[in-house]
PDB file of C-alpha atoms in Angstrom:
ATOM      1  CA  MET A   1      93.043  98.817  77.968  1.00 61.00           C
ATOM      2  CA  ARG A   2      92.764  95.711  80.119  1.00 66.00           C
ATOM      3  CA  VAL A   3      89.599  93.621  79.865  1.00 65.00           C
ATOM      4  CA  PRO A   4      87.995  93.220  83.316  1.00 65.00           C
ATOM      5  CA  THR A   5      87.515  89.779  84.829  1.00 77.00           C
ATOM      6  CA  TYR A   6      83.955  88.589  85.428  1.00 81.00           C
ATOM      7  CA  GLY A   7      82.588  90.270  88.560  1.00 83.00           C
ATOM      8  CA  GLU A   8      85.342  92.893  88.644  1.00 92.00           C
ATOM      9  CA  GLN A   9      84.288  96.516  88.895  1.00 95.00           C
ATOM     10  CA  PRO A  10      86.303  99.069  86.925  1.00 95.00           C
ATOM     11  CA  LEU A  11      88.839 101.152  88.829  1.00 96.00           C
ATOM     12  CA  TYR A  12      88.985 104.893  88.138  1.00 97.00           C
ATOM     13  CA  TRP A  13      91.774 107.222  89.233  1.00 98.00           C
ATOM     14  CA  VAL A  14      91.017 110.850  90.109  1.00 97.00           C
ATOM     15  CA  GLY A  15      93.549 113.574  89.316  1.00 96.00           C
ATOM     16  CA  SER A  16      97.206 112.606  89.734  1.00 96.00           C
ATOM     17  CA  THR A  17      96.404 109.611  91.939  1.00 97.00           C
ATOM     18  CA  LYS A  18      97.675 106.833  89.664  1.00 97.00           C
ATOM     19  CA  ARG A  19     100.894 108.713  88.937  1.00 97.00           C
ATOM     20  CA  ASP A  20     101.334 109.312  92.676  1.00 97.00           C
ATOM     21  CA  LEU A  21     100.899 105.606  93.444  1.00 97.00           C
ATOM     22  CA  LEU A  22     103.375 104.610  90.736  1.00 97.00           C
ATOM     23  CA  GLY A  23     106.008 106.710  92.523  1.00 97.00           C
ATOM     24  CA  PHE A  24     105.732 104.617  95.697  1.00 97.00           C
ATOM     25  CA  PRO A  25     108.144 101.761  96.544  1.00 97.00           C
ATOM     26  CA  GLU A  26     107.321  98.397  94.927  1.00 97.00           C
ATOM     27  CA  ALA A  27     106.245  96.738  98.184  1.00 97.00           C
ATOM     28  CA  VAL A  28     103.817  99.600  98.868  1.00 97.00           C
ATOM     29  CA  LYS A  29     102.381  99.431  95.347  1.00 97.00           C
ATOM     30  CA  ASP A  30     101.859  95.681  95.774  1.00 97.00           C
ATOM     31  CA  GLY A  31     100.036  96.079  99.101  1.00 96.00           C
ATOM     32  CA  ILE A  32      97.806  98.912  97.926  1.00 97.00           C
ATOM     33  CA  GLY A  33      97.183  97.142  94.630  1.00 96.00           C
ATOM     34  CA  THR A  34      95.979  94.070  96.511  1.00 97.00           C
ATOM     35  CA  ALA A  35      93.567  96.156  98.617  1.00 97.00           C
ATOM     36  CA  LEU A  36      92.185  97.834  95.478  1.00 97.00           C
ATOM     37  CA  SER A  37      91.790  94.496  93.725  1.00 96.00           C
ATOM     38  CA  VAL A  38      89.827  93.089  96.670  1.00 96.00           C
ATOM     39  CA  ALA A  39      87.576  96.183  96.535  1.00 97.00           C
ATOM     40  CA  GLN A  40      86.988  95.693  92.803  1.00 96.00           C
ATOM     41  CA  PHE A  41      85.544  92.262  93.549  1.00 95.00           C
ATOM     42  CA  GLY A  42      83.284  93.590  96.306  1.00 95.00           C
ATOM     43  CA  GLY A  43      85.420  92.674  99.287  1.00 95.00           C
ATOM     44  CA  LYS A  44      87.224  94.560 102.025  1.00 94.00           C
ATOM     45  CA  HIS A  45      90.926  93.965 102.546  1.00 94.00           C
ATOM     46  CA  PRO A  46      91.694  93.065 106.183  1.00 92.00           C
ATOM     47  CA  ALA A  47      94.072  96.037 106.501  1.00 87.00           C
ATOM     48  CA  ALA A  48      91.596  98.566 105.040  1.00 93.00           C
ATOM     49  CA  LYS A  49      89.971 100.969 107.441  1.00 93.00           C
ATOM     50  CA  ALA A  50      87.323 103.672 107.244  1.00 94.00           C
ATOM     51  CA  TRP A  51      88.442 107.129 106.141  1.00 93.00           C
ATOM     52  CA  LYS A  52      87.130 109.383 108.895  1.00 87.00           C
ATOM     53  CA  GLY A  53      84.793 112.219 108.021  1.00 78.00           C
ATOM     54  CA  ALA A  54      83.711 111.114 104.548  1.00 80.00           C
ATOM     55  CA  GLY A  55      80.868 108.789 105.500  1.00 82.00           C
ATOM     56  CA  SER A  56      80.383 105.154 104.653  1.00 88.00           C
ATOM     57  CA  GLY A  57      82.040 103.521 101.690  1.00 93.00           C
ATOM     58  CA  VAL A  58      85.279 105.532 101.802  1.00 96.00           C
ATOM     59  CA  LEU A  59      88.269 103.475 102.902  1.00 97.00           C
ATOM     60  CA  GLU A  60      92.014 103.785 103.127  1.00 95.00           C
ATOM     61  CA  GLY A  61      94.731 101.290 102.608  1.00 94.00           C
ATOM     62  CA  VAL A  62      97.796 101.964 104.734  1.00 93.00           C
ATOM     63  CA  GLU A  63     101.245 100.558 103.991  1.00 94.00           C
ATOM     64  CA  ASP A  64     104.373 101.123 106.047  1.00 93.00           C
ATOM     65  CA  HIS A  65     107.739 100.883 104.335  1.00 94.00           C
ATOM     66  CA  ASP A  66     111.230 101.757 105.513  1.00 93.00           C
ATOM     67  CA  GLY A  67     109.951 104.006 108.312  1.00 91.00           C
ATOM     68  CA  ASN A  68     107.436 105.804 106.079  1.00 92.00           C
ATOM     69  CA  THR A  69     103.649 105.503 105.870  1.00 92.00           C
ATOM     70  CA  PHE A  70     101.806 105.508 102.550  1.00 95.00           C
ATOM     71  CA  ARG A  71      98.050 105.752 102.088  1.00 94.00           C
ATOM     72  CA  ALA A  72      95.561 105.177  99.308  1.00 97.00           C
ATOM     73  CA  VAL A  73      92.027 106.464  99.794  1.00 97.00           C
ATOM     74  CA  TYR A  74      89.339 104.764  97.730  1.00 98.00           C
ATOM     75  CA  THR A  75      85.573 104.595  97.615  1.00 97.00           C
ATOM     76  CA  VAL A  76      83.274 101.647  97.135  1.00 96.00           C
ATOM     77  CA  ARG A  77      80.090 103.663  97.629  1.00 93.00           C
ATOM     78  CA  PHE A  78      79.200 103.508  93.944  1.00 94.00           C
ATOM     79  CA  ARG A  79      77.384 100.456  92.626  1.00 92.00           C
ATOM     80  CA  TYR A  80      79.340  99.887  89.420  1.00 94.00           C
ATOM     81  CA  ALA A  81      82.850 101.256  90.028  1.00 96.00           C
ATOM     82  CA  VAL A  82      85.663 101.842  92.512  1.00 97.00           C
ATOM     83  CA  TYR A  83      87.301 105.279  92.567  1.00 98.00           C
ATOM     84  CA  VAL A  84      90.704 106.223  93.993  1.00 98.00           C
ATOM     85  CA  PRO A  85      90.698 109.933  94.856  1.00 97.00           C
ATOM     86  CA  HIS A  86      94.096 110.180  96.567  1.00 97.00           C
ATOM     87  CA  CYS A  87      97.383 108.354  97.206  1.00 97.00           C
ATOM     88  CA  PHE A  88      99.978 110.015  99.384  1.00 95.00           C
ATOM     89  CA  GLN A  89     102.867 109.606 101.765  1.00 93.00           C
ATOM     90  CA  LYS A  90     101.811 110.660 105.237  1.00 83.00           C
ATOM     91  CA  LYS A  91     104.036 113.409 106.548  1.00 74.00           C
ATOM     92  CA  SER A  92     102.065 114.646 109.569  1.00 59.00           C
ATOM     93  CA  ARG A  93     104.097 115.828 112.496  1.00 62.00           C
ATOM     94  CA  ARG A  94     101.171 115.225 114.866  1.00 62.00           C
ATOM     95  CA  GLY A  95     100.955 111.470 115.336  1.00 66.00           C
ATOM     96  CA  ALA A  96      98.142 109.763 113.468  1.00 69.00           C
ATOM     97  CA  GLN A  97      96.432 112.953 112.312  1.00 78.00           C
ATOM     98  CA  THR A  98      96.230 113.326 108.532  1.00 84.00           C
ATOM     99  CA  PRO A  99      97.415 116.714 107.240  1.00 84.00           C
ATOM    100  CA  LYS A 100      94.553 119.091 106.429  1.00 89.00           C
ATOM    101  CA  PRO A 101      95.566 119.588 102.747  1.00 90.00           C
ATOM    102  CA  ASP A 102      95.259 115.812 102.180  1.00 91.00           C
ATOM    103  CA  VAL A 103      91.845 115.689 103.896  1.00 91.00           C
ATOM    104  CA  GLU A 104      90.604 118.609 101.769  1.00 94.00           C
ATOM    105  CA  LEU A 105      91.952 117.041  98.575  1.00 95.00           C
ATOM    106  CA  VAL A 106      90.123 113.780  99.329  1.00 95.00           C
ATOM    107  CA  SER A 107      86.848 115.688  99.842  1.00 95.00           C
ATOM    108  CA  GLN A 108      87.298 117.636  96.612  1.00 96.00           C
ATOM    109  CA  ARG A 109      88.180 114.537  94.601  1.00 97.00           C
ATOM    110  CA  LEU A 110      85.278 112.534  96.052  1.00 96.00           C
ATOM    111  CA  ARG A 111      82.981 115.204  94.584  1.00 96.00           C
ATOM    112  CA  LEU A 112      84.770 114.833  91.243  1.00 97.00           C
ATOM    113  CA  ALA A 113      84.419 111.043  91.457  1.00 97.00           C
ATOM    114  CA  ARG A 114      80.681 111.348  92.060  1.00 95.00           C
ATOM    115  CA  GLN A 115      80.348 113.704  89.103  1.00 96.00           C
ATOM    116  CA  ASP A 116      82.323 111.339  86.855  1.00 97.00           C
ATOM    117  CA  TYR A 117      80.293 108.343  88.037  1.00 96.00           C
ATOM    118  CA  GLU A 118      77.008 110.106  87.278  1.00 95.00           C
ATOM    119  CA  GLU A 119      78.266 111.039  83.799  1.00 95.00           C
ATOM    120  CA  ARG A 120      79.242 107.413  83.096  1.00 94.00           C
ATOM    121  CA  TYR A 121      76.371 105.553  84.783  1.00 93.00           C
ATOM    122  CA  GLY A 122      73.583 108.090  85.377  1.00 90.00           C
ATOM    123  CA  LYS A 123      72.358 109.918  88.427  1.00 85.00           C
ATOM    124  CA  ILE A 124      72.705 108.192  91.765  1.00 77.00           C
ATOM    125  CA  LYS A 125      69.392 107.467  93.420  1.00 70.00           C
ATOM    126  CA  ARG A 126      68.879 109.115  96.779  1.00 63.00           C
ATOM    127  CA  GLY A 127      70.191 107.061  99.681  1.00 55.00           C
ATOM    128  CA  THR A 128      73.108 105.525  97.728  1.00 49.00           C
TER     129      THR A 128
END
């Protein structure tokens, strides 16, 4: 296991997310990896945008490659860790709309991330 750098929050993968990301093209992995690294140090990558419908602190990194769009959804809403609930290739036939199964999977995995965080670090105080 890698030793974190001073000020770096740990990064936790939910479900098959890390395996999914590793299947992406190298340029996509590099771009998403950079966005996640910035998040681990408390910053927001310039290309990151809010993930709609999940509330504050849930972002997505979007990378285009060879005519395809890849996304990584991550959350910085927890004080001591960054969680990545989903990485996927967008395959929607309706413009910018994210397919419903991906939206539902993000919601489900955000609940799992919260549960894991509370097991590792204790209950989250109300309002955080």
